[in-house]
mmCIF file with all atom_site columns, C-alpha atoms in Angstrom:
data_model
loop_
_atom_site.group_PDB
_atom_site.id
_atom_site.type_symbol
_atom_site.label_atom_id
_atom_site.label_alt_id
_atom_site.label_comp_id
_atom_site.label_asym_id
_atom_site.label_entity_id
_atom_site.label_seq_id
_atom_site.pdbx_PDB_ins_code
_atom_site.Cartn_x
_atom_site.Cartn_y
_atom_site.Cartn_z
_atom_site.occupancy
_atom_site.B_iso_or_equiv
_atom_site.pdbx_formal_charge
_atom_site.auth_seq_id
_atom_site.auth_comp_id
_atom_site.auth_asym_id
_atom_site.auth_atom_id
_atom_site.pdbx_PDB_model_num
ATOM 1   C CA . UNK A 1 1   ? 65.748 28.670 37.100 1.00 77.00 ? 238 UNK A CA 1
ATOM 2   C CA . UNK A 1 2   ? 65.509 31.522 39.792 1.00 81.00 ? 239 UNK A CA 1
ATOM 3   C CA . UNK A 1 3   ? 67.831 33.544 41.699 1.00 91.00 ? 240 UNK A CA 1
ATOM 4   C CA . UNK A 1 4   ? 67.878 32.767 44.987 1.00 96.00 ? 241 UNK A CA 1
ATOM 5   C CA . UNK A 1 5   ? 68.458 29.648 47.832 1.00 98.00 ? 242 UNK A CA 1
ATOM 6   C CA . UNK A 1 6   ? 69.272 25.966 46.537 1.00 98.00 ? 243 UNK A CA 1
ATOM 7   C CA . UNK A 1 7   ? 69.044 23.982 50.263 1.00 98.00 ? 244 UNK A CA 1
ATOM 8   C CA . UNK A 1 8   ? 70.887 20.472 50.048 1.00 98.00 ? 245 UNK A CA 1
ATOM 9   C CA . UNK A 1 9   ? 69.388 17.969 52.518 1.00 98.00 ? 246 UNK A CA 1
ATOM 10  C CA . UNK A 1 10  ? 71.864 16.154 55.246 1.00 97.00 ? 247 UNK A CA 1
ATOM 11  C CA . UNK A 1 11  ? 70.796 12.796 56.547 1.00 94.00 ? 248 UNK A CA 1
ATOM 12  C CA . UNK A 1 12  ? 73.392 13.341 59.591 1.00 94.00 ? 249 UNK A CA 1
ATOM 13  C CA . UNK A 1 13  ? 70.871 17.142 59.974 1.00 97.00 ? 250 UNK A CA 1
ATOM 14  C CA . UNK A 1 14  ? 67.897 15.352 58.985 1.00 98.00 ? 251 UNK A CA 1
ATOM 15  C CA . UNK A 1 15  ? 67.960 11.687 60.110 1.00 96.00 ? 252 UNK A CA 1
ATOM 16  C CA . UNK A 1 16  ? 64.378 10.355 59.988 1.00 97.00 ? 253 UNK A CA 1
ATOM 17  C CA . UNK A 1 17  ? 61.504 10.414 57.495 1.00 98.00 ? 254 UNK A CA 1
ATOM 18  C CA . UNK A 1 18  ? 59.341 12.739 59.800 1.00 98.00 ? 255 UNK A CA 1
ATOM 19  C CA . UNK A 1 19  ? 62.765 15.590 60.204 1.00 98.00 ? 256 UNK A CA 1
ATOM 20  C CA . UNK A 1 20  ? 63.636 15.507 57.007 1.00 98.00 ? 257 UNK A CA 1
ATOM 21  C CA . UNK A 1 21  ? 60.523 16.369 55.432 1.00 98.00 ? 258 UNK A CA 1
ATOM 22  C CA . UNK A 1 22  ? 59.251 18.776 58.442 1.00 98.00 ? 259 UNK A CA 1
ATOM 23  C CA . UNK A 1 23  ? 62.298 20.808 57.973 1.00 98.00 ? 260 UNK A CA 1
ATOM 24  C CA . UNK A 1 24  ? 62.315 20.760 53.994 1.00 98.00 ? 261 UNK A CA 1
ATOM 25  C CA . UNK A 1 25  ? 58.291 22.320 53.984 1.00 98.00 ? 262 UNK A CA 1
ATOM 26  C CA . UNK A 1 26  ? 59.502 24.430 56.182 1.00 98.00 ? 263 UNK A CA 1
ATOM 27  C CA . UNK A 1 27  ? 62.478 25.617 54.262 1.00 98.00 ? 264 UNK A CA 1
ATOM 28  C CA . UNK A 1 28  ? 60.193 25.424 50.755 1.00 98.00 ? 265 UNK A CA 1
ATOM 29  C CA . UNK A 1 29  ? 57.424 27.741 52.595 1.00 98.00 ? 266 UNK A CA 1
ATOM 30  C CA . UNK A 1 30  ? 60.219 30.420 53.631 1.00 98.00 ? 267 UNK A CA 1
ATOM 31  C CA . UNK A 1 31  ? 61.343 30.760 49.779 1.00 98.00 ? 268 UNK A CA 1
ATOM 32  C CA . UNK A 1 32  ? 64.162 28.698 48.552 1.00 98.00 ? 269 UNK A CA 1
ATOM 33  C CA . UNK A 1 33  ? 64.412 28.200 44.299 1.00 98.00 ? 270 UNK A CA 1
ATOM 34  C CA . UNK A 1 34  ? 65.776 24.594 44.317 1.00 98.00 ? 271 UNK A CA 1
ATOM 35  C CA . UNK A 1 35  ? 66.054 21.556 46.782 1.00 98.00 ? 272 UNK A CA 1
ATOM 36  C CA . UNK A 1 36  ? 68.592 18.912 46.850 1.00 98.00 ? 273 UNK A CA 1
ATOM 37  C CA . UNK A 1 37  ? 68.146 15.604 48.108 1.00 98.00 ? 274 UNK A CA 1
ATOM 38  C CA . UNK A 1 38  ? 71.369 14.263 49.012 1.00 97.00 ? 275 UNK A CA 1
ATOM 39  C CA . UNK A 1 39  ? 71.815 10.559 50.644 1.00 95.00 ? 276 UNK A CA 1
ATOM 40  C CA . UNK A 1 40  ? 75.089 8.763  50.578 1.00 88.00 ? 277 UNK A CA 1
ATOM 41  C CA . UNK A 1 41  ? 73.292 5.695  52.603 1.00 87.00 ? 278 UNK A CA 1
ATOM 42  C CA . UNK A 1 42  ? 72.993 2.514  50.715 1.00 88.00 ? 279 UNK A CA 1
ATOM 43  C CA . UNK A 1 43  ? 68.977 2.078  51.984 1.00 94.00 ? 280 UNK A CA 1
ATOM 44  C CA . UNK A 1 44  ? 67.460 2.044  48.354 1.00 95.00 ? 281 UNK A CA 1
ATOM 45  C CA . UNK A 1 45  ? 64.155 1.738  50.113 1.00 97.00 ? 282 UNK A CA 1
ATOM 46  C CA . UNK A 1 46  ? 64.809 4.848  51.857 1.00 97.00 ? 283 UNK A CA 1
ATOM 47  C CA . UNK A 1 47  ? 65.136 7.074  49.318 1.00 97.00 ? 284 UNK A CA 1
ATOM 48  C CA . UNK A 1 48  ? 63.231 5.774  47.068 1.00 98.00 ? 285 UNK A CA 1
ATOM 49  C CA . UNK A 1 49  ? 60.531 6.813  50.086 1.00 98.00 ? 286 UNK A CA 1
ATOM 50  C CA . UNK A 1 50  ? 62.018 9.771  51.101 1.00 98.00 ? 287 UNK A CA 1
ATOM 51  C CA . UNK A 1 51  ? 62.466 11.030 47.619 1.00 98.00 ? 288 UNK A CA 1
ATOM 52  C CA . UNK A 1 52  ? 58.927 10.530 46.610 1.00 98.00 ? 289 UNK A CA 1
ATOM 53  C CA . UNK A 1 53  ? 57.991 12.675 49.729 1.00 98.00 ? 290 UNK A CA 1
ATOM 54  C CA . UNK A 1 54  ? 59.897 15.324 48.812 1.00 98.00 ? 291 UNK A CA 1
ATOM 55  C CA . UNK A 1 55  ? 58.639 15.065 45.265 1.00 98.00 ? 292 UNK A CA 1
ATOM 56  C CA . UNK A 1 56  ? 55.321 15.711 46.262 1.00 98.00 ? 293 UNK A CA 1
ATOM 57  C CA . UNK A 1 57  ? 56.135 18.971 48.367 1.00 98.00 ? 294 UNK A CA 1
ATOM 58  C CA . UNK A 1 58  ? 57.937 20.275 46.137 1.00 98.00 ? 295 UNK A CA 1
ATOM 59  C CA . UNK A 1 59  ? 55.173 19.822 43.550 1.00 98.00 ? 296 UNK A CA 1
ATOM 60  C CA . UNK A 1 60  ? 53.213 21.632 45.623 1.00 98.00 ? 297 UNK A CA 1
ATOM 61  C CA . UNK A 1 61  ? 55.708 24.536 46.116 1.00 98.00 ? 298 UNK A CA 1
ATOM 62  C CA . UNK A 1 62  ? 56.553 24.456 42.529 1.00 97.00 ? 299 UNK A CA 1
ATOM 63  C CA . UNK A 1 63  ? 59.947 24.193 42.922 1.00 98.00 ? 300 UNK A CA 1
ATOM 64  C CA . UNK A 1 64  ? 62.641 21.643 41.205 1.00 98.00 ? 301 UNK A CA 1
ATOM 65  C CA . UNK A 1 65  ? 63.878 18.529 43.183 1.00 98.00 ? 302 UNK A CA 1
ATOM 66  C CA . UNK A 1 66  ? 67.729 17.783 42.408 1.00 98.00 ? 303 UNK A CA 1
ATOM 67  C CA . UNK A 1 67  ? 68.745 14.374 43.255 1.00 98.00 ? 304 UNK A CA 1
ATOM 68  C CA . UNK A 1 68  ? 72.014 14.018 44.382 1.00 97.00 ? 305 UNK A CA 1
ATOM 69  C CA . UNK A 1 69  ? 74.218 11.420 42.522 1.00 95.00 ? 306 UNK A CA 1
ATOM 70  C CA . UNK A 1 70  ? 71.835 8.604  41.729 1.00 96.00 ? 307 UNK A CA 1
ATOM 71  C CA . UNK A 1 71  ? 70.110 8.663  38.382 1.00 97.00 ? 308 UNK A CA 1
ATOM 72  C CA . UNK A 1 72  ? 67.972 5.570  38.605 1.00 97.00 ? 309 UNK A CA 1
ATOM 73  C CA . UNK A 1 73  ? 66.540 7.275  41.394 1.00 98.00 ? 310 UNK A CA 1
ATOM 74  C CA . UNK A 1 74  ? 66.229 10.533 39.582 1.00 98.00 ? 311 UNK A CA 1
ATOM 75  C CA . UNK A 1 75  ? 64.167 8.327  36.750 1.00 98.00 ? 312 UNK A CA 1
ATOM 76  C CA . UNK A 1 76  ? 62.241 6.577  38.513 1.00 98.00 ? 313 UNK A CA 1
ATOM 77  C CA . UNK A 1 77  ? 60.524 9.641  40.084 1.00 98.00 ? 314 UNK A CA 1
ATOM 78  C CA . UNK A 1 78  ? 60.641 11.713 36.918 1.00 98.00 ? 315 UNK A CA 1
ATOM 79  C CA . UNK A 1 79  ? 58.417 8.913  35.794 1.00 98.00 ? 316 UNK A CA 1
ATOM 80  C CA . UNK A 1 80  ? 55.862 10.051 38.417 1.00 98.00 ? 317 UNK A CA 1
ATOM 81  C CA . UNK A 1 81  ? 56.314 13.570 38.785 1.00 98.00 ? 318 UNK A CA 1
ATOM 82  C CA . UNK A 1 82  ? 57.522 15.185 35.934 1.00 98.00 ? 319 UNK A CA 1
ATOM 83  C CA . UNK A 1 83  ? 59.501 17.817 35.219 1.00 96.00 ? 320 UNK A CA 1
ATOM 84  C CA . UNK A 1 84  ? 59.775 18.690 38.591 1.00 98.00 ? 321 UNK A CA 1
ATOM 85  C CA . UNK A 1 85  ? 62.823 16.590 39.265 1.00 98.00 ? 322 UNK A CA 1
ATOM 86  C CA . UNK A 1 86  ? 66.518 17.198 38.130 1.00 98.00 ? 323 UNK A CA 1
ATOM 87  C CA . UNK A 1 87  ? 69.547 15.123 38.931 1.00 98.00 ? 324 UNK A CA 1
ATOM 88  C CA . UNK A 1 88  ? 73.397 16.727 39.940 1.00 98.00 ? 325 UNK A CA 1
ATOM 89  C CA . UNK A 1 89  ? 76.148 14.912 39.005 1.00 97.00 ? 326 UNK A CA 1
ATOM 90  C CA . UNK A 1 90  ? 79.572 15.148 40.692 1.00 93.00 ? 327 UNK A CA 1
ATOM 91  C CA . UNK A 1 91  ? 82.925 14.238 38.508 1.00 86.00 ? 328 UNK A CA 1
ATOM 92  C CA . UNK A 1 92  ? 83.282 10.864 39.581 1.00 86.00 ? 329 UNK A CA 1
ATOM 93  C CA . UNK A 1 93  ? 79.231 10.046 39.168 1.00 83.00 ? 330 UNK A CA 1
ATOM 94  C CA . UNK A 1 94  ? 77.513 8.937  36.068 1.00 92.00 ? 331 UNK A CA 1
ATOM 95  C CA . UNK A 1 95  ? 78.428 11.063 33.232 1.00 94.00 ? 332 UNK A CA 1
ATOM 96  C CA . UNK A 1 96  ? 76.119 14.632 32.282 1.00 96.00 ? 333 UNK A CA 1
ATOM 97  C CA . UNK A 1 97  ? 76.033 13.580 28.848 1.00 95.00 ? 334 UNK A CA 1
ATOM 98  C CA . UNK A 1 98  ? 74.603 10.027 29.627 1.00 96.00 ? 335 UNK A CA 1
ATOM 99  C CA . UNK A 1 99  ? 72.252 11.600 32.171 1.00 97.00 ? 336 UNK A CA 1
ATOM 100 C CA . UNK A 1 100 ? 70.844 13.971 29.745 1.00 97.00 ? 337 UNK A CA 1
ATOM 101 C CA . UNK A 1 101 ? 70.121 11.412 27.480 1.00 96.00 ? 338 UNK A CA 1
ATOM 102 C CA . UNK A 1 102 ? 68.462 9.492  29.664 1.00 97.00 ? 339 UNK A CA 1
ATOM 103 C CA . UNK A 1 103 ? 66.477 12.337 31.688 1.00 98.00 ? 340 UNK A CA 1
ATOM 104 C CA . UNK A 1 104 ? 65.682 14.479 28.579 1.00 97.00 ? 341 UNK A CA 1
ATOM 105 C CA . UNK A 1 105 ? 66.224 17.799 27.440 1.00 96.00 ? 342 UNK A CA 1
ATOM 106 C CA . UNK A 1 106 ? 64.000 19.479 29.530 1.00 96.00 ? 343 UNK A CA 1
ATOM 107 C CA . UNK A 1 107 ? 65.352 17.908 33.187 1.00 98.00 ? 344 UNK A CA 1
ATOM 108 C CA . UNK A 1 108 ? 67.432 20.063 35.233 1.00 98.00 ? 345 UNK A CA 1
ATOM 109 C CA . UNK A 1 109 ? 71.150 18.482 35.281 1.00 98.00 ? 346 UNK A CA 1
ATOM 110 C CA . UNK A 1 110 ? 73.779 20.291 37.395 1.00 98.00 ? 347 UNK A CA 1
ATOM 111 C CA . UNK A 1 111 ? 77.316 20.014 37.901 1.00 98.00 ? 348 UNK A CA 1
ATOM 112 C CA . UNK A 1 112 ? 80.291 19.733 39.967 1.00 96.00 ? 349 UNK A CA 1
ATOM 113 C CA . UNK A 1 113 ? 82.898 21.776 38.339 1.00 97.00 ? 350 UNK A CA 1
ATOM 114 C CA . UNK A 1 114 ? 85.345 22.989 41.820 1.00 95.00 ? 351 UNK A CA 1
ATOM 115 C CA . UNK A 1 115 ? 87.485 25.250 40.907 1.00 96.00 ? 352 UNK A CA 1
ATOM 116 C CA . UNK A 1 116 ? 88.139 24.120 37.073 1.00 97.00 ? 353 UNK A CA 1
ATOM 117 C CA . UNK A 1 117 ? 86.734 25.937 33.996 1.00 97.00 ? 354 UNK A CA 1
ATOM 118 C CA . UNK A 1 118 ? 88.084 23.267 32.440 1.00 97.00 ? 355 UNK A CA 1
ATOM 119 C CA . UNK A 1 119 ? 85.215 21.495 34.142 1.00 97.00 ? 356 UNK A CA 1
ATOM 120 C CA . UNK A 1 120 ? 82.447 23.979 33.853 1.00 98.00 ? 357 UNK A CA 1
ATOM 121 C CA . UNK A 1 121 ? 82.973 24.199 29.848 1.00 98.00 ? 358 UNK A CA 1
ATOM 122 C CA . UNK A 1 122 ? 82.807 20.495 29.346 1.00 97.00 ? 359 UNK A CA 1
ATOM 123 C CA . UNK A 1 123 ? 80.038 20.455 31.544 1.00 97.00 ? 360 UNK A CA 1
ATOM 124 C CA . UNK A 1 124 ? 78.091 23.629 29.464 1.00 97.00 ? 361 UNK A CA 1
ATOM 125 C CA . UNK A 1 125 ? 79.285 21.263 26.382 1.00 97.00 ? 362 UNK A CA 1
ATOM 126 C CA . UNK A 1 126 ? 77.436 18.049 27.885 1.00 96.00 ? 363 UNK A CA 1
ATOM 127 C CA . UNK A 1 127 ? 73.894 19.968 28.177 1.00 96.00 ? 364 UNK A CA 1
ATOM 128 C CA . UNK A 1 128 ? 74.411 21.145 31.817 1.00 98.00 ? 365 UNK A CA 1
ATOM 129 C CA . UNK A 1 129 ? 71.626 23.314 33.161 1.00 98.00 ? 366 UNK A CA 1
ATOM 130 C CA . UNK A 1 130 ? 73.544 24.883 36.047 1.00 98.00 ? 367 UNK A CA 1
ATOM 131 C CA . UNK A 1 131 ? 77.515 24.866 36.622 1.00 98.00 ? 368 UNK A CA 1
ATOM 132 C CA . UNK A 1 132 ? 78.255 24.440 41.019 1.00 98.00 ? 369 UNK A CA 1
ATOM 133 C CA . UNK A 1 133 ? 81.663 26.236 41.832 1.00 98.00 ? 370 UNK A CA 1
ATOM 134 C CA . UNK A 1 134 ? 83.322 25.716 45.382 1.00 95.00 ? 371 UNK A CA 1
ATOM 135 C CA . UNK A 1 135 ? 84.111 24.734 48.566 1.00 93.00 ? 372 UNK A CA 1
ATOM 136 C CA . UNK A 1 136 ? 84.917 28.516 48.502 1.00 95.00 ? 373 UNK A CA 1
ATOM 137 C CA . UNK A 1 137 ? 84.893 29.272 52.687 1.00 93.00 ? 374 UNK A CA 1
ATOM 138 C CA . UNK A 1 138 ? 85.256 26.270 55.465 1.00 83.00 ? 375 UNK A CA 1
ATOM 139 C CA . UNK A 1 139 ? 82.779 23.655 55.184 1.00 80.00 ? 376 UNK A CA 1
ATOM 140 C CA . UNK A 1 140 ? 81.731 21.707 57.403 1.00 80.00 ? 377 UNK A CA 1
ATOM 141 C CA . UNK A 1 141 ? 79.539 18.946 55.379 1.00 75.00 ? 378 UNK A CA 1
ATOM 142 C CA . UNK A 1 142 ? 83.013 18.473 53.134 1.00 73.00 ? 379 UNK A CA 1
ATOM 143 C CA . UNK A 1 143 ? 85.641 19.847 55.300 1.00 74.00 ? 380 UNK A CA 1
ATOM 144 C CA . UNK A 1 144 ? 88.253 18.255 53.238 1.00 73.00 ? 381 UNK A CA 1
ATOM 145 C CA . UNK A 1 145 ? 87.138 19.612 49.583 1.00 77.00 ? 382 UNK A CA 1
ATOM 146 C CA . UNK A 1 146 ? 90.004 21.508 47.771 1.00 81.00 ? 383 UNK A CA 1
ATOM 147 C CA . UNK A 1 147 ? 89.139 25.391 47.613 1.00 88.00 ? 384 UNK A CA 1
ATOM 148 C CA . UNK A 1 148 ? 88.108 27.102 45.529 1.00 93.00 ? 385 UNK A CA 1
ATOM 149 C CA . UNK A 1 149 ? 88.847 31.037 44.460 1.00 96.00 ? 386 UNK A CA 1
ATOM 150 C CA . UNK A 1 150 ? 85.334 33.758 43.828 1.00 97.00 ? 387 UNK A CA 1
ATOM 151 C CA . UNK A 1 151 ? 86.918 34.711 40.876 1.00 97.00 ? 388 UNK A CA 1
ATOM 152 C CA . UNK A 1 152 ? 86.243 31.763 39.297 1.00 98.00 ? 389 UNK A CA 1
ATOM 153 C CA . UNK A 1 153 ? 82.376 32.856 38.933 1.00 98.00 ? 390 UNK A CA 1
ATOM 154 C CA . UNK A 1 154 ? 83.436 35.847 37.081 1.00 97.00 ? 391 UNK A CA 1
ATOM 155 C CA . UNK A 1 155 ? 85.638 33.428 34.701 1.00 98.00 ? 392 UNK A CA 1
ATOM 156 C CA . UNK A 1 156 ? 82.703 31.444 34.047 1.00 98.00 ? 393 UNK A CA 1
ATOM 157 C CA . UNK A 1 157 ? 80.547 34.027 33.361 1.00 98.00 ? 394 UNK A CA 1
ATOM 158 C CA . UNK A 1 158 ? 80.650 33.776 29.558 1.00 98.00 ? 395 UNK A CA 1
ATOM 159 C CA . UNK A 1 159 ? 79.376 30.530 29.351 1.00 98.00 ? 396 UNK A CA 1
ATOM 160 C CA . UNK A 1 160 ? 76.270 31.834 29.906 1.00 97.00 ? 397 UNK A CA 1
ATOM 161 C CA . UNK A 1 161 ? 74.840 28.900 32.452 1.00 98.00 ? 398 UNK A CA 1
ATOM 162 C CA . UNK A 1 162 ? 73.244 29.569 36.286 1.00 98.00 ? 399 UNK A CA 1
ATOM 163 C CA . UNK A 1 163 ? 76.676 29.577 38.907 1.00 98.00 ? 400 UNK A CA 1
ATOM 164 C CA . UNK A 1 164 ? 76.401 27.538 41.806 1.00 98.00 ? 401 UNK A CA 1
ATOM 165 C CA . UNK A 1 165 ? 78.070 28.719 44.686 1.00 98.00 ? 402 UNK A CA 1
ATOM 166 C CA . UNK A 1 166 ? 78.908 26.246 47.377 1.00 96.00 ? 403 UNK A CA 1
ATOM 167 C CA . UNK A 1 167 ? 80.810 25.092 50.227 1.00 95.00 ? 404 UNK A CA 1
ATOM 168 C CA . UNK A 1 168 ? 80.698 27.406 53.509 1.00 95.00 ? 405 UNK A CA 1
ATOM 169 C CA . UNK A 1 169 ? 77.480 29.601 52.805 1.00 97.00 ? 406 UNK A CA 1
ATOM 170 C CA . UNK A 1 170 ? 76.172 31.331 55.948 1.00 97.00 ? 407 UNK A CA 1
ATOM 171 C CA . UNK A 1 171 ? 75.190 34.703 56.825 1.00 96.00 ? 408 UNK A CA 1
ATOM 172 C CA . UNK A 1 172 ? 78.641 36.070 57.082 1.00 95.00 ? 409 UNK A CA 1
ATOM 173 C CA . UNK A 1 173 ? 79.640 34.539 53.495 1.00 96.00 ? 410 UNK A CA 1
ATOM 174 C CA . UNK A 1 174 ? 76.517 34.769 51.051 1.00 96.00 ? 411 UNK A CA 1
ATOM 175 C CA . UNK A 1 175 ? 76.813 38.246 50.400 1.00 95.00 ? 412 UNK A CA 1
ATOM 176 C CA . UNK A 1 176 ? 80.506 37.835 48.815 1.00 95.00 ? 413 UNK A CA 1
ATOM 177 C CA . UNK A 1 177 ? 79.546 34.735 47.037 1.00 97.00 ? 414 UNK A CA 1
ATOM 178 C CA . UNK A 1 178 ? 76.631 36.759 45.643 1.00 96.00 ? 415 UNK A CA 1
ATOM 179 C CA . UNK A 1 179 ? 78.590 40.200 44.444 1.00 94.00 ? 416 UNK A CA 1
ATOM 180 C CA . UNK A 1 180 ? 81.299 37.370 43.288 1.00 96.00 ? 417 UNK A CA 1
ATOM 181 C CA . UNK A 1 181 ? 78.451 36.182 40.516 1.00 96.00 ? 418 UNK A CA 1
ATOM 182 C CA . UNK A 1 182 ? 76.872 33.634 42.006 1.00 97.00 ? 419 UNK A CA 1
ATOM 183 C CA . UNK A 1 183 ? 73.051 33.330 40.692 1.00 96.00 ? 420 UNK A CA 1
ATOM 184 C CA . UNK A 1 184 ? 72.166 30.940 43.552 1.00 97.00 ? 421 UNK A CA 1
ATOM 185 C CA . UNK A 1 185 ? 74.043 29.766 47.077 1.00 98.00 ? 422 UNK A CA 1
ATOM 186 C CA . UNK A 1 186 ? 74.112 26.167 47.794 1.00 98.00 ? 423 UNK A CA 1
ATOM 187 C CA . UNK A 1 187 ? 73.284 26.240 51.690 1.00 98.00 ? 424 UNK A CA 1
ATOM 188 C CA . UNK A 1 188 ? 73.347 22.627 53.725 1.00 97.00 ? 425 UNK A CA 1
ATOM 189 C CA . UNK A 1 189 ? 73.714 23.296 57.267 1.00 97.00 ? 426 UNK A CA 1
ATOM 190 C CA . UNK A 1 190 ? 72.985 27.446 57.905 1.00 97.00 ? 427 UNK A CA 1
ATOM 191 C CA . UNK A 1 191 ? 69.997 26.228 56.639 1.00 98.00 ? 428 UNK A CA 1
ATOM 192 C CA . UNK A 1 192 ? 69.041 22.516 57.994 1.00 98.00 ? 429 UNK A CA 1
ATOM 193 C CA . UNK A 1 193 ? 71.541 22.963 61.234 1.00 97.00 ? 430 UNK A CA 1
ATOM 194 C CA . UNK A 1 194 ? 69.738 26.240 62.620 1.00 98.00 ? 431 UNK A CA 1
ATOM 195 C CA . UNK A 1 195 ? 66.903 26.223 65.377 1.00 97.00 ? 432 UNK A CA 1
ATOM 196 C CA . UNK A 1 196 ? 64.785 28.041 63.236 1.00 98.00 ? 433 UNK A CA 1
ATOM 197 C CA . UNK A 1 197 ? 64.777 27.010 59.928 1.00 98.00 ? 434 UNK A CA 1
ATOM 198 C CA . UNK A 1 198 ? 62.552 29.601 58.522 1.00 98.00 ? 435 UNK A CA 1
ATOM 199 C CA . UNK A 1 199 ? 64.033 32.475 59.914 1.00 98.00 ? 436 UNK A CA 1
ATOM 200 C CA . UNK A 1 200 ? 67.407 31.416 58.356 1.00 98.00 ? 437 UNK A CA 1
ATOM 201 C CA . UNK A 1 201 ? 66.168 31.005 54.919 1.00 98.00 ? 438 UNK A CA 1
ATOM 202 C CA . UNK A 1 202 ? 64.396 34.615 55.249 1.00 98.00 ? 439 UNK A CA 1
ATOM 203 C CA . UNK A 1 203 ? 67.647 36.135 56.667 1.00 97.00 ? 440 UNK A CA 1
ATOM 204 C CA . UNK A 1 204 ? 69.473 34.855 53.763 1.00 97.00 ? 441 UNK A CA 1
ATOM 205 C CA . UNK A 1 205 ? 67.168 35.725 51.334 1.00 96.00 ? 442 UNK A CA 1
ATOM 206 C CA . UNK A 1 206 ? 67.693 39.451 52.082 1.00 95.00 ? 443 UNK A CA 1
ATOM 207 C CA . UNK A 1 207 ? 71.231 38.934 52.012 1.00 92.00 ? 444 UNK A CA 1
ATOM 208 C CA . UNK A 1 208 ? 71.427 37.678 48.569 1.00 91.00 ? 445 UNK A CA 1
ATOM 209 C CA . UNK A 1 209 ? 68.648 40.437 47.376 1.00 90.00 ? 446 UNK A CA 1
ATOM 210 C CA . UNK A 1 210 ? 70.475 42.883 49.007 1.00 87.00 ? 447 UNK A CA 1
ATOM 211 C CA . UNK A 1 211 ? 73.872 41.658 47.101 1.00 83.00 ? 448 UNK A CA 1
ATOM 212 C CA . UNK A 1 212 ? 71.837 41.567 43.976 1.00 74.00 ? 449 UNK A CA 1
ATOM 213 C CA . UNK A 1 213 ? 71.022 45.014 44.050 1.00 67.00 ? 450 UNK A CA 1
ATOM 214 C CA . UNK A 1 214 ? 74.463 46.294 44.838 1.00 65.00 ? 451 UNK A CA 1
ATOM 215 C CA . UNK A 1 215 ? 75.541 44.630 42.011 1.00 62.00 ? 452 UNK A CA 1
ATOM 216 C CA . UNK A 1 216 ? 72.890 45.761 39.943 1.00 50.00 ? 453 UNK A CA 1
ATOM 217 C CA . UNK A 1 217 ? 73.791 49.724 41.005 1.00 43.00 ? 454 UNK A CA 1
ATOM 218 C CA . UNK A 1 218 ? 77.128 49.173 40.843 1.00 42.00 ? 455 UNK A CA 1
ATOM 219 C CA . UNK A 1 219 ? 76.892 48.011 36.306 1.00 47.00 ? 456 UNK A CA 1
ATOM 220 C CA . UNK A 1 220 ? 73.796 50.219 35.953 1.00 43.00 ? 457 UNK A CA 1
ATOM 221 C CA . UNK A 1 221 ? 71.453 46.891 34.998 1.00 37.00 ? 458 UNK A CA 1
ATOM 222 C CA . UNK A 1 222 ? 68.853 44.885 36.417 1.00 33.00 ? 459 UNK A CA 1
ATOM 223 C CA . UNK A 1 223 ? 69.141 41.871 38.158 1.00 32.00 ? 460 UNK A CA 1
ATOM 224 C CA . UNK A 1 224 ? 68.071 39.290 35.059 1.00 29.00 ? 461 UNK A CA 1
ATOM 225 C CA . UNK A 1 225 ? 66.571 35.857 35.276 1.00 34.00 ? 462 UNK A CA 1
ATOM 226 C CA . UNK A 1 226 ? 69.885 33.712 33.757 1.00 31.00 ? 463 UNK A CA 1
ATOM 227 C CA . UNK A 1 227 ? 67.322 31.004 32.707 1.00 31.00 ? 464 UNK A CA 1
#
C-alpha cells in the first residue's frame, strides 16, 4: 500500500450507478491509492452490481477496492477479480481473524480501531493490513462517532502497520493528520461531496505530499512506503 488518499463512497452523495461510477473513475484518475465501497443498504443485487463495476475500474487503474463490512460480497468479488479486492471491518462486524482465514493471507484487510491502542494491538495480532483511527475532526458522515486524539497515531507506530486517519479529513485538516503520522487519509465528503472531484483529489494530494516532506525534513529521514 502506498501513502496517500483513501476515498470512501457514500450512497447519499453517490445515489445511483452512473453517479457512483463516474465519481469514482474521476477520483481514480486524479490519484487516490485506495477506494472503499461503502453501502449499508439491504439491496444485495445493487451492492453486487456496483461492486463488480467498481472492481473493473479499480483493476484498470491498479488501485485496490476495499469492501466495507460485507465479507460475502468481498469473497464473491475476489473470486472474479482476485487480489485487488479487500475488506474493511469494524468492531461490530465479522471478526478480522475470520475474514483473514476466508480471504487469504494476501488480501488487504483493514480494521477500525477508534482511539484505542488495545484494539489496534488486537487487530495487528489477528492479521490486519492497516489500522484506521478516528474520528479526529468533526465528521458529516458519522457526526456521533466518539472523538479521537491525533496522538494515537504516534502511539500505534511501533505496530509497524499503515495508519489511516478518518473523520473530518479535508483541505483544512489533512496536513495535521499526515503530520501526526497517518500514512493514509480516509476521505468522504472532501472528495465525493465536492463540485470538482479531480481538483479536490489533486489539492489534497499536494497537502499530503507537503506534510510528508516536512516530516522527513524534521527527522532527517526519507519517506518510505510502510508496506
